[in-house]
Short mmCIF file of C-alpha atoms in Angstrom, two decimals:
data_model
loop_
_atom_site.label_atom_id
_atom_site.label_comp_id
_atom_site.label_asym_id
_atom_site.label_seq_id
_atom_site.Cartn_x
_atom_site.Cartn_y
_atom_site.Cartn_z
CA MET E 50 91.07 103.37 99.72
CA GLY E 51 93.07 101.46 97.06
CA LYS E 52 92.69 101.47 93.25
CA ILE E 53 90.99 98.19 93.13
CA SER E 54 88.37 99.16 95.78
CA ASN E 55 87.71 102.51 94.02
CA SER E 56 87.22 100.62 90.70
CA ILE E 57 84.77 98.09 92.12
CA ASN E 58 82.85 100.90 93.94
CA ARG E 59 82.36 102.72 90.59
CA TYR E 60 81.47 99.47 88.79
CA LEU E 61 78.85 98.33 91.29
CA SER E 62 77.32 101.81 91.78
CA ASP E 63 75.49 101.20 88.48
CA ASN E 64 71.89 100.58 89.55
CA ARG E 65 71.51 97.48 87.32
CA ARG E 66 74.59 95.83 88.66
CA PHE E 67 73.86 96.87 92.24
CA ALA E 68 70.32 95.36 92.04
CA ASP E 69 71.72 92.16 90.57
CA LEU E 70 74.25 91.89 93.36
CA PHE E 71 71.63 92.23 96.07
CA ASN E 72 69.24 89.88 94.39
CA VAL E 73 71.81 87.06 94.12
CA ILE E 74 73.32 87.47 97.57
CA CYS E 75 70.12 88.02 99.48
CA PHE E 76 67.37 86.46 97.35
CA GLN E 77 69.05 83.62 95.42
CA GLY E 78 68.72 85.50 92.14
CA ALA E 79 65.03 86.32 92.43
CA THR E 80 64.17 89.86 91.09
CA VAL E 81 63.28 91.53 94.33
CA VAL E 82 65.37 94.69 94.01
CA ARG E 83 64.67 96.49 90.76
CA ALA E 84 67.22 98.95 89.22
CA GLU E 85 64.48 101.48 88.35
CA GLU E 86 63.40 101.76 91.98
CA LEU E 87 66.97 102.58 93.19
CA SER E 88 68.30 106.04 93.85
CA GLU E 89 71.41 107.52 95.42
CA SER E 90 71.48 107.96 99.21
CA THR E 91 73.59 110.15 101.36
CA GLN E 92 76.70 108.20 102.25
CA VAL E 93 78.24 110.61 104.78
CA TYR E 94 77.68 110.13 108.56
CA TYR E 95 78.91 112.33 111.38
CA GLY E 96 80.00 111.57 114.85
CA ILE E 97 82.45 109.54 116.83
CA THR E 98 82.06 108.03 120.30
CA GLY E 99 84.57 107.61 123.12
CA THR E 100 87.14 109.92 124.68
CA ALA E 101 89.89 111.78 122.91
CA GLY E 102 93.04 109.72 122.40
CA LYS E 103 96.58 110.90 122.40
CA ASN E 104 96.84 111.73 118.76
CA GLN E 105 93.06 112.51 118.12
CA SER E 106 91.90 116.05 117.44
CA VAL E 107 89.73 117.43 120.12
CA ARG E 108 87.46 120.37 120.79
CA GLN E 109 87.51 122.36 123.97
CA THR E 110 84.21 123.25 125.72
CA GLY E 111 83.54 126.27 127.85
CA ARG E 112 83.74 124.07 130.98
CA GLY E 113 87.22 122.86 130.11
CA GLU E 114 86.01 119.40 128.94
CA ARG E 115 87.70 117.81 126.04
CA TYR E 116 85.69 115.80 123.42
CA PRO E 117 86.74 114.24 120.15
CA GLU E 118 86.01 116.25 117.08
CA ARG E 119 83.18 114.86 114.97
CA ARG E 120 84.48 113.33 111.77
CA ASN E 121 82.96 112.06 108.56
CA ARG E 122 82.40 108.41 107.82
CA THR E 123 81.50 107.38 104.36
CA ARG E 124 79.95 104.21 103.11
CA ASP E 125 81.34 102.64 99.92
CA ILE E 126 77.95 102.39 98.15
CA CYS E 127 74.60 103.36 99.64
CA LYS E 128 71.23 103.54 97.78
CA GLN E 129 67.53 104.02 98.59
CA LEU E 130 65.08 101.48 97.43
CA LYS E 131 61.54 102.82 97.04
CA SER E 132 59.17 100.00 96.33
CA GLY E 133 55.40 99.92 96.89
CA GLY E 134 55.48 102.95 99.03
CA THR E 135 58.20 101.48 101.36
CA LEU E 136 61.61 102.99 101.76
CA ARG E 137 64.69 100.77 102.41
CA ILE E 138 68.39 101.59 102.62
CA LEU E 139 70.73 99.18 100.83
CA ALA E 140 74.52 99.39 101.28
CA VAL E 141 77.65 97.57 100.21
CA GLU E 142 80.97 97.65 101.92
CA ASN E 143 83.79 96.54 99.59
CA GLN E 144 86.67 94.89 101.42
CA GLU E 145 90.05 94.06 99.85
CA LYS E 146 91.78 92.93 103.09
CA VAL E 147 90.54 90.75 105.92
CA ASP E 148 89.39 92.99 108.80
CA TYR E 149 88.93 91.41 112.19
CA THR E 150 86.46 94.17 113.22
CA MET E 151 84.25 93.84 110.12
CA PRO E 152 81.03 92.74 111.86
CA TYR E 153 81.37 95.67 114.22
CA ARG E 154 82.07 98.07 111.39
CA CYS E 155 79.01 96.99 109.38
CA MET E 156 76.84 97.26 112.51
CA GLU E 157 78.33 100.71 113.29
CA TYR E 158 77.34 101.95 109.82
CA ASP E 159 73.80 100.61 110.21
CA VAL E 160 73.53 102.27 113.63
CA MET E 161 74.79 105.62 112.18
CA GLU E 162 72.22 105.39 109.43
CA TYR E 163 69.47 104.89 111.99
CA GLY E 164 70.86 107.79 114.00
CA LYS E 165 70.77 109.95 110.95
CA GLN E 166 67.16 109.09 110.28
CA ILE E 167 66.22 109.83 113.94
CA ASP E 168 67.93 113.27 113.70
CA ASN E 169 66.08 114.08 110.48
CA LEU E 170 62.78 113.09 112.05
CA ARG E 171 63.45 115.28 115.14
CA ASN E 172 64.36 118.29 112.91
CA LYS E 173 61.14 117.68 110.95
CA ASN E 174 59.02 117.36 114.06
CA ARG E 175 60.47 120.55 115.61
CA GLN E 176 58.73 122.45 112.81
CA GLU E 177 55.41 121.09 114.01
CA SER E 178 53.52 121.80 117.26
CA GLN E 179 53.65 118.77 119.56
CA LYS E 180 50.70 118.15 121.83
CA ASN E 181 52.01 114.92 123.38
CA ILE E 182 54.60 115.81 126.09
CA ILE E 183 56.43 112.51 125.54
CA GLU E 184 56.73 113.21 121.80
CA LYS E 185 57.78 116.84 122.51
CA ILE E 186 60.62 115.74 124.85
CA GLY E 187 61.91 112.85 122.75
CA GLY E 188 61.36 114.61 119.44
CA ILE E 189 59.95 111.43 117.93
CA LYS E 190 56.22 110.75 117.32
CA LYS E 191 54.61 107.46 118.22
CA THR E 192 53.73 106.97 114.57
CA ASP E 193 57.31 107.74 113.22
CA ARG E 194 59.06 104.79 111.58
CA LEU E 195 62.62 104.27 110.37
CA ALA E 196 63.67 102.81 106.98
CA PRO E 197 65.36 99.46 107.51
CA VAL E 198 69.01 99.11 106.55
CA TYR E 199 70.59 96.15 104.79
CA THR E 200 74.35 95.93 104.42
CA ILE E 201 76.42 93.51 102.36
CA CYS E 202 80.13 93.11 102.91
CA LEU E 203 81.72 92.14 99.59
CA TYR E 204 85.15 90.60 100.16
CA HIS E 205 87.18 90.67 96.95
CA GLY E 206 90.66 89.89 98.35
CA VAL E 207 92.80 86.95 97.24
CA GLU E 208 93.51 85.34 100.61
CA ALA E 209 90.83 83.27 102.36
CA TRP E 210 88.69 85.17 104.80
CA ASN E 211 89.73 84.04 108.28
CA GLY E 212 88.06 86.80 110.22
CA PRO E 213 84.82 86.97 112.23
CA ARG E 214 81.56 86.63 110.34
CA THR E 215 79.25 87.64 113.20
CA LEU E 216 79.54 89.96 116.16
CA SER E 217 79.57 86.95 118.46
CA ASP E 218 82.75 85.73 116.76
CA MET E 219 84.44 88.76 118.26
CA MET E 220 83.27 88.09 121.79
CA ASP E 221 84.98 86.43 124.75
CA PHE E 222 82.19 84.46 126.40
CA GLY E 223 84.52 82.53 128.60
CA ASP E 224 84.78 78.74 129.03
CA LYS E 225 81.94 78.38 131.40
CA ASP E 226 78.43 77.81 130.04
CA ASP E 227 76.60 80.18 132.36
CA GLY E 228 73.79 81.09 129.92
CA PHE E 229 75.09 84.54 128.94
CA ARG E 230 76.11 83.49 125.38
CA LYS E 231 72.57 82.31 124.80
CA ILE E 232 71.00 85.69 125.59
CA PHE E 233 73.62 87.63 123.65
CA LYS E 234 71.99 89.65 120.80
CA ASP E 235 74.15 88.82 117.85
CA TYR E 236 74.73 90.75 114.60
CA PRO E 237 75.28 88.38 111.69
CA MET E 238 77.22 90.06 109.00
CA GLN E 239 76.06 89.44 105.37
CA LEU E 240 79.45 88.47 104.01
CA TYR E 241 80.06 87.46 100.40
CA CYS E 242 83.57 86.25 99.59
CA LEU E 243 84.43 86.15 95.91
CA ASN E 244 87.09 83.48 96.45
CA GLU E 245 84.48 81.07 97.89
CA ALA E 246 82.24 78.78 95.89
CA HIS E 247 79.04 80.39 94.66
CA ASP E 248 76.47 79.72 91.89
CA LEU E 249 77.52 82.63 89.60
CA HIS E 250 74.94 81.69 86.99
CA LEU E 251 72.37 83.37 89.22
CA PHE E 252 73.58 86.76 88.04
CA HIS E 253 71.75 88.44 85.15
CA THR E 254 74.43 91.12 84.44
CA GLU E 255 78.18 91.22 83.71
CA VAL E 256 78.82 91.00 87.47
CA GLY E 257 78.65 87.22 87.17
CA ILE E 258 81.36 86.88 84.58
CA LEU E 259 83.52 89.42 86.46
CA PHE E 260 83.28 87.33 89.65
CA GLN E 261 83.91 84.18 87.71
CA ALA E 262 87.14 85.58 86.12
CA LEU E 263 88.39 86.77 89.49
CA GLN E 264 88.44 83.14 90.67
CA TYR E 265 91.36 82.67 88.30
CA ARG E 266 93.48 85.61 89.50
CA ARG E 267 96.36 83.22 90.40
CA ASP E 268 95.83 80.85 87.49
CA ARG E 269 96.55 82.55 84.14
CA THR E 270 96.24 79.23 82.24
CA GLY E 271 92.83 78.62 83.77
CA LEU E 272 91.83 82.22 83.00
CA LYS E 273 92.71 81.89 79.38
CA LYS E 274 90.87 78.56 79.12
CA LEU E 275 87.75 80.03 80.75
CA MET E 276 87.53 82.91 78.42
CA GLU E 277 88.09 80.68 75.35
CA GLN E 278 85.29 78.30 76.42
CA ASP E 279 82.78 80.91 77.65
CA GLY E 280 81.34 82.89 74.82
CA ARG E 281 80.12 85.71 77.06
CA TYR E 282 83.71 87.02 77.23
CA LYS E 283 83.68 87.74 73.55
CA SER E 284 81.35 90.72 73.90
CA ILE E 285 81.72 92.58 77.21
CA ASP E 286 81.04 96.26 77.78
CA VAL E 287 83.75 98.83 78.39
CA ASP E 288 83.18 99.15 82.15
CA THR E 289 83.66 95.36 82.60
CA LEU E 290 86.79 95.38 80.47
CA GLU E 291 88.20 98.20 82.64
CA ILE E 292 87.56 96.55 85.90
CA MET E 293 88.84 93.30 84.70
CA SER E 294 92.09 94.92 83.61
CA VAL E 295 92.43 96.39 87.10
CA MET E 296 91.46 93.46 89.28
CA LEU E 297 93.26 90.87 87.16
CA GLU E 298 96.31 93.14 87.05
CA LEU E 299 96.35 93.24 83.22
CA PRO E 300 96.91 96.93 82.41
CA SER E 301 97.95 96.27 78.79
CA ILE E 302 94.39 95.04 78.01
CA TRP E 303 92.91 98.37 78.89
CA LYS E 304 95.78 100.31 77.17
CA ASN E 305 95.16 98.37 73.92
CA ARG E 306 91.35 98.17 74.26
CA LYS E 307 90.73 99.70 70.82
CA LYS E 308 92.16 96.62 69.28
CA TYR E 309 89.42 94.46 70.85
CA MET E 310 86.52 96.74 70.18
CA GLU E 311 83.63 96.06 67.74
CA LYS E 312 80.18 97.51 67.39
CA ASP E 313 77.00 95.53 67.48
CA GLU E 314 73.88 95.95 65.37
CA GLU E 315 72.80 98.84 67.59
CA ASP E 316 76.17 100.60 67.25
CA LYS E 317 77.02 99.75 70.83
CA GLU E 318 80.68 99.14 71.58
CA GLU E 319 81.63 95.58 72.68
CA TYR E 320 85.06 94.20 73.62
CA ASP E 321 86.41 90.72 72.95
CA MET E 322 88.08 89.77 76.30
CA CYS E 323 88.97 86.32 74.79
CA GLN E 324 91.07 87.97 72.07
CA ALA E 325 92.65 90.29 74.61
CA ILE E 326 93.67 87.49 76.99
CA ARG E 327 95.01 85.45 74.03
CA GLU E 328 97.18 88.27 72.83
CA TRP E 329 98.37 88.98 76.37
CA ALA E 330 99.32 85.26 76.79
CA GLU E 331 101.31 85.27 73.52
CA GLU E 332 103.09 88.43 74.57
CA GLU E 333 104.06 86.86 77.85
CA ARG E 334 105.39 83.80 76.05
CA SER E 335 107.43 85.96 73.70
CA ILE E 336 108.98 87.80 76.67
CA GLY E 337 109.60 84.47 78.41
CA ARG E 338 111.36 83.12 75.22
CA ALA E 339 113.45 86.34 74.87
CA GLU E 340 114.45 86.15 78.57
CA GLY E 341 115.35 82.46 78.17
CA GLN E 342 117.50 83.15 75.15
CA GLN E 343 119.24 85.97 76.98
CA THR E 344 119.81 83.72 79.96
CA GLY E 345 121.28 80.96 77.70
CA PHE E 346 123.57 83.48 75.94
CA MET E 347 124.94 84.82 79.21
CA GLU E 348 125.57 81.30 80.53
CA SER E 349 127.48 80.36 77.36
CA ARG E 350 129.54 83.51 77.67
CA ARG E 351 130.34 82.75 81.32
CA ILE E 352 131.60 79.25 80.32
CA ILE E 353 133.79 80.66 77.57
CA VAL E 354 135.34 83.33 79.92
CA ARG E 355 135.86 80.70 82.57
CA ASN E 356 137.70 78.42 80.13
CA MET E 357 139.93 81.29 78.93
CA LEU E 358 140.80 82.24 82.51
CA LEU E 359 141.76 78.62 83.25
CA ARG E 360 144.13 78.75 80.21
CA GLY E 361 145.82 81.80 81.55
CA MET E 362 144.66 84.26 78.96
CA VAL E 363 144.94 87.99 79.83
CA ASP E 364 141.90 90.06 80.62
CA ALA E 365 142.38 92.26 77.60
CA ASP E 366 142.25 89.37 75.15
CA ILE E 367 139.29 87.81 76.97
CA MET E 368 137.27 91.08 76.66
CA ALA E 369 138.10 91.26 73.00
CA ILE E 370 137.18 87.71 72.18
CA ALA E 371 134.10 87.31 74.46
CA GLU E 372 132.86 90.87 73.99
CA CYS E 373 132.38 91.38 77.76
CA ASP E 374 133.60 94.01 80.23
CA GLN E 375 136.06 93.78 83.15
CA GLU E 376 133.28 93.54 85.74
CA PHE E 377 131.91 90.37 84.04
CA ILE E 378 135.38 88.79 84.02
CA ASP E 379 135.90 89.55 87.70
CA LYS E 380 132.64 87.94 88.65
CA VAL E 381 133.56 84.83 86.69
CA ARG E 382 137.08 84.81 88.16
CA GLU E 383 135.40 84.42 91.70
CA THR E 384 134.06 81.06 90.64
CA VAL E 385 137.29 79.67 89.12
#
């Protein structure tokens, strides 16, 4: 997992931001998921299906059969929502690159979560005496129920998402309309692309201004204008400043963060992103001017050396007058 994905995982793991994300994407901003009702959930799942491949580790059974070793699979963010006596599993998969298997991957994670719940119920039921033979064989009681799983795929890449959005998008149904497509049980992935149009004012936390800034990753002028016009960027928290510096590829802002820090009335640290981006832009202009001056100076020297070569001056005199080395003269001589 890359630096950007790790950063956004940490940022959205905050219960307040996580709840805000789910409420906007799934409930149009209504407060359905509450931060105080969220808790961490086990993210690791075990198991792999299929036969062992050429380069895949295997385990040998006593009968000589070869099976793939079980391996861990970890979700990016996974939380439990306990509301009104009901348990739900909420998860986010952060995606930086387009993945043409993404609907399958999200479905696989959901299935593994249900499998984990079934295993836990079976282990629990083994501790109790079962009178019903069907329940005893299957390990699951008639009254047992699973916690529903809800997964969001958050795509924060720069390029447009051109991959499948549902499981059916990955299928080859053929050209003939024989009715099979109609009876196919689809899995619609809950995909949210940050580079697509959304109503970001639905967010109640800093997630909204982060997502808004990310729309200008390729437009530094537009980014500066946004932060100058939107007063919310004048007082952001340290977590938002850090992730903006990573995702906008502005490491100097994080390095110099103390310059932009002030404390509010409650002695809480706030950071002026507007000032940070303004100083960054001025620094970039200064670098550009210096590079331009250097380029102009080198071009003037090249013209002088060329004119001296055309007049037949010796290299030693040219080096003394133009303050250049032999390599520079040789390169100019190639153009004469």
